[in-house]
CSV table of C-alpha atoms in Angstrom, one decimal:
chain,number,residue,atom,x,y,z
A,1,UNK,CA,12.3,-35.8,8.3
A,2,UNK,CA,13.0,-32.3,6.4
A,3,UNK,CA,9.5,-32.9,5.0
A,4,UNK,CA,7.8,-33.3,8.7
A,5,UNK,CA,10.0,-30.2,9.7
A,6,UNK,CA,8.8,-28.3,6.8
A,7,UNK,CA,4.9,-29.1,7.4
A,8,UNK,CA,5.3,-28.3,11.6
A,9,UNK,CA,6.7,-24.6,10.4
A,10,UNK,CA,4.4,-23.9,7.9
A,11,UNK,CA,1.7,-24.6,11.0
A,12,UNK,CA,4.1,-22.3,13.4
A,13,UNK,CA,4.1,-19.6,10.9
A,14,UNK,CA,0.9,-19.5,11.2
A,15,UNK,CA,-0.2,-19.8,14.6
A,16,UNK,CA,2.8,-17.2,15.0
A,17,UNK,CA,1.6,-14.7,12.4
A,18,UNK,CA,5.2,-14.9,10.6
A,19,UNK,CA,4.9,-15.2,7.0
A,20,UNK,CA,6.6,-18.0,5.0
A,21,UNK,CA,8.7,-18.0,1.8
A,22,UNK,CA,8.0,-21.3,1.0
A,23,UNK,CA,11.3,-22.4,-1.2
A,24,UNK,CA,10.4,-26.2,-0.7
A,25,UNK,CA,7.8,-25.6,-3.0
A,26,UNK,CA,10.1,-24.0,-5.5
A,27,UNK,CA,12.7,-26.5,-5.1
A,28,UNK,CA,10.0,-29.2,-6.1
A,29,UNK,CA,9.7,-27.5,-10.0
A,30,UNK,CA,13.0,-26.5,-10.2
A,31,UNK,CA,14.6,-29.6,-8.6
A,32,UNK,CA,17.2,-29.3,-5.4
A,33,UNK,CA,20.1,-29.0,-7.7
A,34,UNK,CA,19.2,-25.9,-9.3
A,35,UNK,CA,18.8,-24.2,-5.7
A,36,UNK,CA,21.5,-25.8,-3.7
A,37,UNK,CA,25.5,-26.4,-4.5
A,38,UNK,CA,27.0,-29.2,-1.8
A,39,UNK,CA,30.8,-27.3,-2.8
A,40,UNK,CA,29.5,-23.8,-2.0
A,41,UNK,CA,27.8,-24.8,1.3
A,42,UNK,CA,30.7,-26.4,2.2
A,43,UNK,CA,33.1,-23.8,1.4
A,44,UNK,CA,30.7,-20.4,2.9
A,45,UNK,CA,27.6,-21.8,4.1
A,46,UNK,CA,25.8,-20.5,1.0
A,47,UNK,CA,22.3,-22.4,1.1
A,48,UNK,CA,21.4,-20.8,-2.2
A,49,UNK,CA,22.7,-21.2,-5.4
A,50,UNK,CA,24.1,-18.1,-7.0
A,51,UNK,CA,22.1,-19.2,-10.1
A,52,UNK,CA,18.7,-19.0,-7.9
A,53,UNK,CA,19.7,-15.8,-6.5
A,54,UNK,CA,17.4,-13.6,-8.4
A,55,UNK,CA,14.4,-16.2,-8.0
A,56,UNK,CA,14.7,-16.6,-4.5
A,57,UNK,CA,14.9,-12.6,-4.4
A,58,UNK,CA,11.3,-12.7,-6.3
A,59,UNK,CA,9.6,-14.9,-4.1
A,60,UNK,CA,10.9,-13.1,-1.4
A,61,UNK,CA,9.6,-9.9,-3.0
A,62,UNK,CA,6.5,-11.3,-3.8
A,63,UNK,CA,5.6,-11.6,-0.1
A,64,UNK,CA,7.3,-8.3,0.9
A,65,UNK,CA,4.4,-6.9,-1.8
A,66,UNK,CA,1.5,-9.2,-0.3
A,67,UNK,CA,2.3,-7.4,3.1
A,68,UNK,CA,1.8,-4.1,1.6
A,69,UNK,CA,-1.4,-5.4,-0.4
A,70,UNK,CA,0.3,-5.1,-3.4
A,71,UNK,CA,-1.1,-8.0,-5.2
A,72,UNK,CA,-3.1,-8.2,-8.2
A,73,UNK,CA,-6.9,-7.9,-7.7
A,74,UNK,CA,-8.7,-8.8,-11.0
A,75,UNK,CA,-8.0,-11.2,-13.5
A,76,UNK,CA,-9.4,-10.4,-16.7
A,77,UNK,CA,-10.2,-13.2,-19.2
A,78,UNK,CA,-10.8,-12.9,-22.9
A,79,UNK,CA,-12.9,-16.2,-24.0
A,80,UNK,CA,-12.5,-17.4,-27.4
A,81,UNK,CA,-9.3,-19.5,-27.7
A,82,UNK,CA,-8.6,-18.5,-23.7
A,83,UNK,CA,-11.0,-20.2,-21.9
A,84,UNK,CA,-12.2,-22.6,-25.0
A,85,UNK,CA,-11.3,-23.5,-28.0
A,86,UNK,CA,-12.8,-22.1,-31.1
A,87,UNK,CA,-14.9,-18.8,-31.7
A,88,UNK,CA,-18.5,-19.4,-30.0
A,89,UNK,CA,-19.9,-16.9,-32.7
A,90,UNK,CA,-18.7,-18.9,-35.4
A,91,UNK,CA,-19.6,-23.0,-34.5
A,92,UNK,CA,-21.7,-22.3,-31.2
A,93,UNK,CA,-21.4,-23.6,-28.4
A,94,UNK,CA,-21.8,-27.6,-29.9
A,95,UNK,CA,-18.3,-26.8,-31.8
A,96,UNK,CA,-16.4,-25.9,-28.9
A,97,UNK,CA,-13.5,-27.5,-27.4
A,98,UNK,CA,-13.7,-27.5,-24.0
A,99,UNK,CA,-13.5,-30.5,-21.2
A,100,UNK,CA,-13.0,-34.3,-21.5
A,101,UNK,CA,-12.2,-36.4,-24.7
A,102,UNK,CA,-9.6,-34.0,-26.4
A,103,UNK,CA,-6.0,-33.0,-24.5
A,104,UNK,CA,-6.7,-29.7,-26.2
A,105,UNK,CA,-9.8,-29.2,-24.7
A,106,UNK,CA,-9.0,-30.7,-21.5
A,107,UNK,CA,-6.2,-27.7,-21.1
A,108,UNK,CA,-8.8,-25.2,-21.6
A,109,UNK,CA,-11.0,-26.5,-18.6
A,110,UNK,CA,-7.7,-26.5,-16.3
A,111,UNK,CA,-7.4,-22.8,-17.4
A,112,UNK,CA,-11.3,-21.8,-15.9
A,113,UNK,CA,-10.1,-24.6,-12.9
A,114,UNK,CA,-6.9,-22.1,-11.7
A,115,UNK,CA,-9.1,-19.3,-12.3
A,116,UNK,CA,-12.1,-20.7,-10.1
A,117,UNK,CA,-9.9,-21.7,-7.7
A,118,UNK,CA,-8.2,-17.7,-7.8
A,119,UNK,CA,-11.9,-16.9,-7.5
A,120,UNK,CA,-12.4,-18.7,-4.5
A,121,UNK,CA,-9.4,-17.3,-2.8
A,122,UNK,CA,-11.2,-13.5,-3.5
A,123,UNK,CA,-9.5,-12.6,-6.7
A,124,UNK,CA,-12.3,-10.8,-8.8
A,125,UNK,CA,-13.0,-12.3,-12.2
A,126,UNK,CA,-13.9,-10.6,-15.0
A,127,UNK,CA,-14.7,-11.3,-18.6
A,128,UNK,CA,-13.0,-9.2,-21.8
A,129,UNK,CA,-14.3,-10.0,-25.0
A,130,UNK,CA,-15.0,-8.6,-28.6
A,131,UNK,CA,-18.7,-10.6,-29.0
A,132,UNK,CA,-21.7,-10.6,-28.8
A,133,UNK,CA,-22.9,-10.5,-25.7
A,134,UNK,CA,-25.6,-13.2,-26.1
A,135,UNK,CA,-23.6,-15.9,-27.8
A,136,UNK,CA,-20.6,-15.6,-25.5
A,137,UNK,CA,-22.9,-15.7,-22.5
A,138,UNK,CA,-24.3,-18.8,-23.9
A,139,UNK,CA,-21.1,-21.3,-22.7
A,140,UNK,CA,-21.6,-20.2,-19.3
A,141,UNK,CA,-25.2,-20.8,-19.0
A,142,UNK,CA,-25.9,-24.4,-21.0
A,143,UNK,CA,-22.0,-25.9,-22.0
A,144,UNK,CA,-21.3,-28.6,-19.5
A,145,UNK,CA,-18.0,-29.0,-19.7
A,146,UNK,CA,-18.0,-25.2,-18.4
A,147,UNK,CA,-15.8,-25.2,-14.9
A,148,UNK,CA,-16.8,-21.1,-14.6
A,149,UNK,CA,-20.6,-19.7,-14.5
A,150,UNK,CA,-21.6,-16.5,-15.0
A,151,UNK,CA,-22.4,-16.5,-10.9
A,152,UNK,CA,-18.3,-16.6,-11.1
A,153,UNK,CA,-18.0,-13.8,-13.0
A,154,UNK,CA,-18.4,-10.2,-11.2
A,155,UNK,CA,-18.0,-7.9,-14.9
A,156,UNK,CA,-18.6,-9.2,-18.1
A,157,UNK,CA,-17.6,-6.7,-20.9
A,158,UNK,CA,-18.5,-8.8,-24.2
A,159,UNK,CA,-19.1,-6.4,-27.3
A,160,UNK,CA,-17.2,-4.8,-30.2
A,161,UNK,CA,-15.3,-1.9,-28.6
A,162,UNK,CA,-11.6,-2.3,-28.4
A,163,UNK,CA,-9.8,-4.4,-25.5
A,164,UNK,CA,-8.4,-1.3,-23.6
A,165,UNK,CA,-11.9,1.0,-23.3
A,166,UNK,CA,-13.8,-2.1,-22.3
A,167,UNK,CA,-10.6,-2.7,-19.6
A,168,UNK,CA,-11.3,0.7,-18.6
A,169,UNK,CA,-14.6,0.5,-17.9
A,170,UNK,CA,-14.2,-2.8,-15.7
A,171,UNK,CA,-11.9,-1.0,-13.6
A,172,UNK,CA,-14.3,1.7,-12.9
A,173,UNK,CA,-17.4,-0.6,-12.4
A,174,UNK,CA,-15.0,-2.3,-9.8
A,175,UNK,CA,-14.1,0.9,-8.6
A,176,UNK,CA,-10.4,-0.5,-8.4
A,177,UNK,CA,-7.1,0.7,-9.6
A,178,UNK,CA,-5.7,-0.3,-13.6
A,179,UNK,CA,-3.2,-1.5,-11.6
A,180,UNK,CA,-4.6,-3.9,-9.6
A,181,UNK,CA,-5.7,-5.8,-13.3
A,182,UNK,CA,-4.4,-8.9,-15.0
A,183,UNK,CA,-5.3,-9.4,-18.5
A,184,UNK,CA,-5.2,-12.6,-20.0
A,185,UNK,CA,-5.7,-12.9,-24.1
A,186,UNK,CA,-4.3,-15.5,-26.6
A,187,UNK,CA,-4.2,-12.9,-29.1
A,188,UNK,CA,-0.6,-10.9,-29.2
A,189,UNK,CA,-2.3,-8.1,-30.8
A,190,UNK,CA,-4.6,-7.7,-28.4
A,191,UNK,CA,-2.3,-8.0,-25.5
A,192,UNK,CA,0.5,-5.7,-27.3
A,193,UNK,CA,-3.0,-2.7,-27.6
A,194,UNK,CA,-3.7,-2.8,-24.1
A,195,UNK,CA,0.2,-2.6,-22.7
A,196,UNK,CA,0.8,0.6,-25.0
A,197,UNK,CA,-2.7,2.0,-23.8
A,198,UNK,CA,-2.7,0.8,-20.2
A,199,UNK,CA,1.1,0.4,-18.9
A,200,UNK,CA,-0.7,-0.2,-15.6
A,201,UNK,CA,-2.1,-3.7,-16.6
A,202,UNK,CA,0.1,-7.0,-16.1
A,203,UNK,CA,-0.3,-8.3,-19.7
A,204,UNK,CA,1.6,-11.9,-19.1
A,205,UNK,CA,3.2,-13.4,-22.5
A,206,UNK,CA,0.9,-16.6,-22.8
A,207,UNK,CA,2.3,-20.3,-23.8
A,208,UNK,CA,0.4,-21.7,-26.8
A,209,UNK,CA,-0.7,-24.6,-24.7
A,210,UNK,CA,-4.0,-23.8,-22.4
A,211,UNK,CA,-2.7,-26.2,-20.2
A,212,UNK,CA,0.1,-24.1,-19.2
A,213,UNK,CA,-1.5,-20.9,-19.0
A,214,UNK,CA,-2.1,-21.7,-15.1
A,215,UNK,CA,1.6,-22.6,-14.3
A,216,UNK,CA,2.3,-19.3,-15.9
A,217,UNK,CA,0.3,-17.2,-14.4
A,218,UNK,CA,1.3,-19.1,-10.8
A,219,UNK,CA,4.7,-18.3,-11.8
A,220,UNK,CA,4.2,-14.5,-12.2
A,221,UNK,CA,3.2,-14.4,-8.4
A,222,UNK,CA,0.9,-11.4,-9.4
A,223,UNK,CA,-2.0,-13.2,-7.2
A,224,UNK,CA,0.4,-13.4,-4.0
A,225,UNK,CA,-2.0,-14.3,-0.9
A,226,UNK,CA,-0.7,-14.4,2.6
A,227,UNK,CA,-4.4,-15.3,4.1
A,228,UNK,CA,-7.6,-15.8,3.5
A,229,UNK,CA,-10.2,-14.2,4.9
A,230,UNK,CA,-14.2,-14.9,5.1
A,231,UNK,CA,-14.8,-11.2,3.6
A,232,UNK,CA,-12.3,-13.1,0.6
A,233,UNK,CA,-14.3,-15.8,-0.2
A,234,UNK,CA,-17.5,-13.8,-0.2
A,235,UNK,CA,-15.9,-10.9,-2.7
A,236,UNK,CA,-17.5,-11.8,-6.1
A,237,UNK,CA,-20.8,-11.9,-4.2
A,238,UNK,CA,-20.3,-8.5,-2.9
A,239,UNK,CA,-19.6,-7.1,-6.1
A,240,UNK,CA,-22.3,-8.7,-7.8
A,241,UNK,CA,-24.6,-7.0,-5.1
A,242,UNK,CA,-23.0,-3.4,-5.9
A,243,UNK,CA,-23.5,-4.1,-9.3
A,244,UNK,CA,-27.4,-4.5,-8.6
A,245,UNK,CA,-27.3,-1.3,-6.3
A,246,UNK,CA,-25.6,0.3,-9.5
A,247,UNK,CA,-28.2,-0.7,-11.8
A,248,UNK,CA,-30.9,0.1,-9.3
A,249,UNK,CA,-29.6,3.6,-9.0
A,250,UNK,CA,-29.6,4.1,-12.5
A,251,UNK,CA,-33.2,3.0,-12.7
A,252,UNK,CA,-34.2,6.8,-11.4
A,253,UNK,CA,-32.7,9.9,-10.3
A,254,UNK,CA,-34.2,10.5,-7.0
A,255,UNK,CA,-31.1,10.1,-5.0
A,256,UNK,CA,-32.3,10.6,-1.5
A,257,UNK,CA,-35.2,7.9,-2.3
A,258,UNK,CA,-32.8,5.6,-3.3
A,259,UNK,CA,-30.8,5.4,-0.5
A,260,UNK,CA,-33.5,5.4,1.5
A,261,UNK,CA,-35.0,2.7,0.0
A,262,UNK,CA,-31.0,0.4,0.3
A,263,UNK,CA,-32.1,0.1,3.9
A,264,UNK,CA,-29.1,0.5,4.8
A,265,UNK,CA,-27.4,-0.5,8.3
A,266,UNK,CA,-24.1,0.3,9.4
A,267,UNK,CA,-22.7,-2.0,12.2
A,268,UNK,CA,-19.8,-1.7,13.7
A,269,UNK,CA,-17.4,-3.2,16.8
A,270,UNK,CA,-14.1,-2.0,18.4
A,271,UNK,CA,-11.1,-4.2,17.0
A,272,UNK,CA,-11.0,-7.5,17.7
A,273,UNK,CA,-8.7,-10.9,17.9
A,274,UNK,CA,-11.7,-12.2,15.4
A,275,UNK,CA,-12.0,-9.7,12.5
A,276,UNK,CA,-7.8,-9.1,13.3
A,277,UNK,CA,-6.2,-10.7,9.8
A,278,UNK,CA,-8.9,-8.7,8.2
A,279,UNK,CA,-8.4,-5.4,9.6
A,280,UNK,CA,-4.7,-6.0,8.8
A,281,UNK,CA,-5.4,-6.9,5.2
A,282,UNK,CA,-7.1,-3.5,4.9
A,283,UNK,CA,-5.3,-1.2,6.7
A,284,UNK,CA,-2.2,-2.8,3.9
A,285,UNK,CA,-4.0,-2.9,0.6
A,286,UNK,CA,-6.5,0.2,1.2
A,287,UNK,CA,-4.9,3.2,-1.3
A,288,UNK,CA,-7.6,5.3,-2.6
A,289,UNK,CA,-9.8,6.3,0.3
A,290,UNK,CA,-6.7,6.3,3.0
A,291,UNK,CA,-6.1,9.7,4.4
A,292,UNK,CA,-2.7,8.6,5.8
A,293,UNK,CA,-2.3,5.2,4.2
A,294,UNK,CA,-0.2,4.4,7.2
A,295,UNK,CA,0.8,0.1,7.3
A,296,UNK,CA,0.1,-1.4,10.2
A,297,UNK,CA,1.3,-5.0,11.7
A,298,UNK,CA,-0.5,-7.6,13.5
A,299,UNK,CA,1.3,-6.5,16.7
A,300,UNK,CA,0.7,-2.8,16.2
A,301,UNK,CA,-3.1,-3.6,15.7
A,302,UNK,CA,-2.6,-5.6,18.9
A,303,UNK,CA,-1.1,-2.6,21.0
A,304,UNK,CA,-4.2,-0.1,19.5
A,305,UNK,CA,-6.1,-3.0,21.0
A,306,UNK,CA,-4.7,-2.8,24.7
A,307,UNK,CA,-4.3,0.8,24.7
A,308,UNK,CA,-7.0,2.2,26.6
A,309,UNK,CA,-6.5,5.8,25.0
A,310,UNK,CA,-6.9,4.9,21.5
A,311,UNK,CA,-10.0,4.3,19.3
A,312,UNK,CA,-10.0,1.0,16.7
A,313,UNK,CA,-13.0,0.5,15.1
A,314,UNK,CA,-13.6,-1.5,12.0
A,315,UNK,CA,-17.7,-1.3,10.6
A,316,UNK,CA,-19.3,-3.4,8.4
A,317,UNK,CA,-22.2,-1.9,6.0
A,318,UNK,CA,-25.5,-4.2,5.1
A,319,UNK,CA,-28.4,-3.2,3.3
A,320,UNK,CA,-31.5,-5.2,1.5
A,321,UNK,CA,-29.2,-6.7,-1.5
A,322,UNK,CA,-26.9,-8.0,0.6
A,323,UNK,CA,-23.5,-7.3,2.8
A,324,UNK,CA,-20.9,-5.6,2.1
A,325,UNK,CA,-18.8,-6.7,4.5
A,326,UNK,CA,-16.0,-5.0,6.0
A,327,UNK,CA,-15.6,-1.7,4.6
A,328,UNK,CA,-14.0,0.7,6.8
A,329,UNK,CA,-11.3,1.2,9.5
A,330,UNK,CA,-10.8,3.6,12.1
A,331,UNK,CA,-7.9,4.6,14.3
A,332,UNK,CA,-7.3,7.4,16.8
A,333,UNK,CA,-5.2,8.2,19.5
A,334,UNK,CA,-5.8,10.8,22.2
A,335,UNK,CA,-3.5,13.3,23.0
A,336,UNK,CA,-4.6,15.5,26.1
A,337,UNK,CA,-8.4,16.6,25.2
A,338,UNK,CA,-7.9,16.0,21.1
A,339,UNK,CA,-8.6,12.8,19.6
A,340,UNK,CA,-5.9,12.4,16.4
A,341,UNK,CA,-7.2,10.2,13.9
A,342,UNK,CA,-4.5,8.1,12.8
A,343,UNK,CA,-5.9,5.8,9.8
A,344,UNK,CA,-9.2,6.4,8.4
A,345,UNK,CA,-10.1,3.9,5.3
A,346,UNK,CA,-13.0,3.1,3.8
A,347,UNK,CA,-13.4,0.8,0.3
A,348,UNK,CA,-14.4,2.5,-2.4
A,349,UNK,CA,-17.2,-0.3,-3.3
A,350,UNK,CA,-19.4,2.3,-0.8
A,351,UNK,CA,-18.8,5.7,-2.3
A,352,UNK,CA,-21.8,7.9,-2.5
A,353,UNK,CA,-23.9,6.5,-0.2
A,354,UNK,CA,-23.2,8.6,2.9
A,355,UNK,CA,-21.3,6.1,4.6
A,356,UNK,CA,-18.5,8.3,5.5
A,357,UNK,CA,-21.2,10.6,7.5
A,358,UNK,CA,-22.6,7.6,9.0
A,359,UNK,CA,-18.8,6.5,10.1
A,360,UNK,CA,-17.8,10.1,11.1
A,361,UNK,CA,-20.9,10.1,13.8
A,362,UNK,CA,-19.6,7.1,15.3
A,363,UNK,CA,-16.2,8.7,15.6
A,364,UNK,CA,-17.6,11.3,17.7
A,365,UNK,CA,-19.4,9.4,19.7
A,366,UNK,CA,-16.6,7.3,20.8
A,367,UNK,CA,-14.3,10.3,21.3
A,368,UNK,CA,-16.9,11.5,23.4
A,369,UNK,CA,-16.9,8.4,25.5
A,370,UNK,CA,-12.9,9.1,25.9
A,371,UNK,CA,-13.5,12.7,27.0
A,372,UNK,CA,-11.9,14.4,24.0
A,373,UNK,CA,-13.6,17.9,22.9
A,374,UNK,CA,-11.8,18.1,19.3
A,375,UNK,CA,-11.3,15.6,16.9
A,376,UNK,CA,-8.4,16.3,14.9
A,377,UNK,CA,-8.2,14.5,11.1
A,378,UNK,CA,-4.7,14.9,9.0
A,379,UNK,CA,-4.5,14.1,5.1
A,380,UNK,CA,-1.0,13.1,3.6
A,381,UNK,CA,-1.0,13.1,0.3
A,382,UNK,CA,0.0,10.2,-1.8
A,383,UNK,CA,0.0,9.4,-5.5
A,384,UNK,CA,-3.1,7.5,-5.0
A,385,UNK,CA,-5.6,9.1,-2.4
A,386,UNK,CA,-6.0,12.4,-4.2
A,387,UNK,CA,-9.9,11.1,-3.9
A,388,UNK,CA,-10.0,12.1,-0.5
A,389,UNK,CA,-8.0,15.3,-0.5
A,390,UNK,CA,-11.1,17.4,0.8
A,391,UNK,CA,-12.5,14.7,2.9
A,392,UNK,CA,-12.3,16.4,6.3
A,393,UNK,CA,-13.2,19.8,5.1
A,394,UNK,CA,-16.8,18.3,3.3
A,395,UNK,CA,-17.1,16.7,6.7
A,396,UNK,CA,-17.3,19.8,8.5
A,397,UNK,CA,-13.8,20.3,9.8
A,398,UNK,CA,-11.7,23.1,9.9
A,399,UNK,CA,-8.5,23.5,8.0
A,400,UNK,CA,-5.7,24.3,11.2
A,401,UNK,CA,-2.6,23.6,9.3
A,402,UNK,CA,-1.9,23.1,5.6
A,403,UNK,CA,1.4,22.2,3.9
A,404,UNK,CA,1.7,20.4,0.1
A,405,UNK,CA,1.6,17.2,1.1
A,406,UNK,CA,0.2,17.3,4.5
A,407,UNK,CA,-2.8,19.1,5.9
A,408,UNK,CA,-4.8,18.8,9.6
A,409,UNK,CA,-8.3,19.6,10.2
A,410,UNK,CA,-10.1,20.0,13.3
A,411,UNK,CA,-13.9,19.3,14.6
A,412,UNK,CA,-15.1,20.5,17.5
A,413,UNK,CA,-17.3,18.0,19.1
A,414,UNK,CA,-19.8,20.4,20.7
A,415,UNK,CA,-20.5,21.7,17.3
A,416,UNK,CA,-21.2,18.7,15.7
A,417,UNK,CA,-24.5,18.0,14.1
A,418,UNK,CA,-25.4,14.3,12.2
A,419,UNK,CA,-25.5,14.3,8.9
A,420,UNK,CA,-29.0,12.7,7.8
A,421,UNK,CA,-27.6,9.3,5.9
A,422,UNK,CA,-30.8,6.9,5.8
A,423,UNK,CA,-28.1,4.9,7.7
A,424,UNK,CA,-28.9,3.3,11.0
A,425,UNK,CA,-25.6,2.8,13.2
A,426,UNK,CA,-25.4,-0.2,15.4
A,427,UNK,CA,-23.0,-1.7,17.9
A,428,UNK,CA,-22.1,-5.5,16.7
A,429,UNK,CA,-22.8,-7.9,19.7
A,430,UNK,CA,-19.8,-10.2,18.7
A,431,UNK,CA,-18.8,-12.9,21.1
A,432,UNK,CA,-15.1,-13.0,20.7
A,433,UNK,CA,-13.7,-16.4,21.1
A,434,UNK,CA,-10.3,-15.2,22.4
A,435,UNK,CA,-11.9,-13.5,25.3
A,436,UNK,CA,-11.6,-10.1,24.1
């Protein structure tokens, strides 16, 4: 019966938009014992053991974080002795343990099975290794006991610079946060370098046994999900694309040519019931390029919705490699002939392609449909958007009020003129299957 109840509230929760602490689930490892004393419930009503305390407070944390898109982004493998056992340089890939017919091995493919499965969820996978690049490219391609394939793997740093510099540079091809990285090495030395260098990094302490390298990392709860999304499951993709418009661009300098020739299209569609957990996710994880980085709940996103004097707009950027998906939110409000732009985020995947010109056009041209005659933008400053401190004033607004940590800009919409992107702007024709 407790079981049935427990299964019909994890559906509620759902349908609800509530999100669960799931301390069944916990109970299961830990056993009931551990969480619950029959004396103390009997005496105060204490469901938790005083010894589970500070667990319980970490899984309830854990969630509190996911809410604020505070989970871990990347998980950053080293290879030999992580995800196989021996040194591919050394005995090739024939000498490798990996898969059926030895425990040891067998542990090693449940360690690429968790992070495949992490990979499917949207968690970006990238590879960390002092190799050569050829031979430890070589498992991926022709082992077959190989769970992961390089297709799995969005950055693959294998060479013979030291742990932390190569961690640096994934974070930058990613263009995400050290922060938002989880390194995972059987070496201590290696894992002891990159906490000194990079404080920012979860470094986990690793069991001995492959096997339980999953159940450790699970633990940890750095990888905390509330949902999954369709722009989740298609992330690796998407950064394998940028990674080809990266390489592209590299190819020549002629800038202008080469975002002409991307193709680009940037398609957008008022908020909708559809693309809502999305535009939630974003507007909670989106730090960098956030001029207000102000959180937003379902139900908030609901009332912009219904408000017929507001603005919500979420766009979605394709171009001839691929799509992007999602990559920007927009939120204003009007107050008598000004619109106020409340949340303006983009992803940083799409930096230097004009995007943000492309997005501000649309801006004015819905404000114009609301009758506003000044857009007004405001920038508060926190310790991780200093990237878009300027943003309004390169987009051709004017500085009206300016403290440290807090400065408004205006545009007047008369005096607006488009910026030439090579970006054509569409409306999305979207049937929405709530009716909205």
């Amino acid at each position: 019966m407790v079981q049935q109840i427990n299964m019909e509230l994890r559906s509620m929760t759902v349908d609800e938009g509530v999100d669960l602490v799931a301390v069944d689930d916990r109970a299961a490892i830990d056993g009931l014992a551990a969480w619950h004393d029959p004396a103390l419930w009997c005496r105060s009503k204490q469901e938790i053991s005083p010894n589970a305390v500070p667990l319980y407070g970490d899984l309830v944390t854990r969630v509190l974080a996911a809410q604020r898109g505070l989970s871990s982004k990347c998980l950053v493998l080293d290879l030999d002795d992580t995800l196989w056992g021996g040194v591919v340089a050394d005995c090739a890939i024939e000498g490798l343990v990996l898969g059926q017919g030895s425990a040891l091995g067998e542990g090693f493919a449940a360690m690429q099975k968790y992070a495949k499965e992490l990979k499917r969820r949207g968690v970006i996978l990238a590879v960390c290794s002092k190799n050569n690049e050829a031979a430890a490219m070589e498992p991926f391609e022709r082992h077959p006991e190989m769970v992961l394939r390089l297709e799995d793997i969005s950055c693959f740093a294998a060479n013979w610079d030291d742990k932390a510099t190569n961690i640096r540079r994934i974070a930058a091809q990613l263009n995400i946060g050290l922060g938002s990285l989880v390194f995972v090495d059987d070496n201590p030395a290696e894992r002891e370098l990159v906490r000194r260098e990079l404080p920012e990094v979860a470094v986990p302490e690793l069991p001995c046994e492959p096997s339980l390298i999953p159940y450790r990392l699970a633990e940890a709860g750095y990888f905390e999900a509330l949902t999954i999304t369709n722009e989740d499951l298609q992330r690796t993709q998407q950064y394998q694309d940028n990674a080809l418009r990266g390489k592209f661009m590299a190819s020549g300098t002629d800038m202008d040519g080469f975002l002409r020739s991307l193709q680009m299209r940037l398609v957008w569609r008022p908020f909708d019931r559809t693309g809502l957990t999305r535009i939630v996710q974003l507007i909670n994880k989106t730090n960098q390029f956030n001029l207000t980085t102000r959180r937003y709940t379902v139900d908030e996103v609901l009332a912009v919705m219904s408000d017929t004097h507001a603005i919500g707009l979420q766009f979605r950027l394709m171009d001839r490699f691929g799509d992007n998906g999602i990559i920007a939110i927009v939120i204003g409000k009007m107050q008598q002939e000004d619109l106020y732009i409340d949340t303006w985020l983009m992803s940083c995947r799409v930096l230097g392609r004009h995007v943000e010109n492309a997005t501000l056009a649309q801006i004015v041209d819905s404000a114009r449909t609301l009758g506003a005659k000044r857009i007004v933008g405001q920038y508060i400053e926190t310790p991780k958007n200093a990237l878009v401190k300027d943003h309004y004033l390169k987009m051709g607004f004017k500085c009206t009020a300016q403290a440290p940590t807090n400065t408004f800009a205006t545009l007047e919409i008369a005096d607006f003129v488009p910026t030439n992107t090579h970006i054509l702007i569409e409306e999305e024709q979207y049937a929405d299957s709530f009716g909205n």
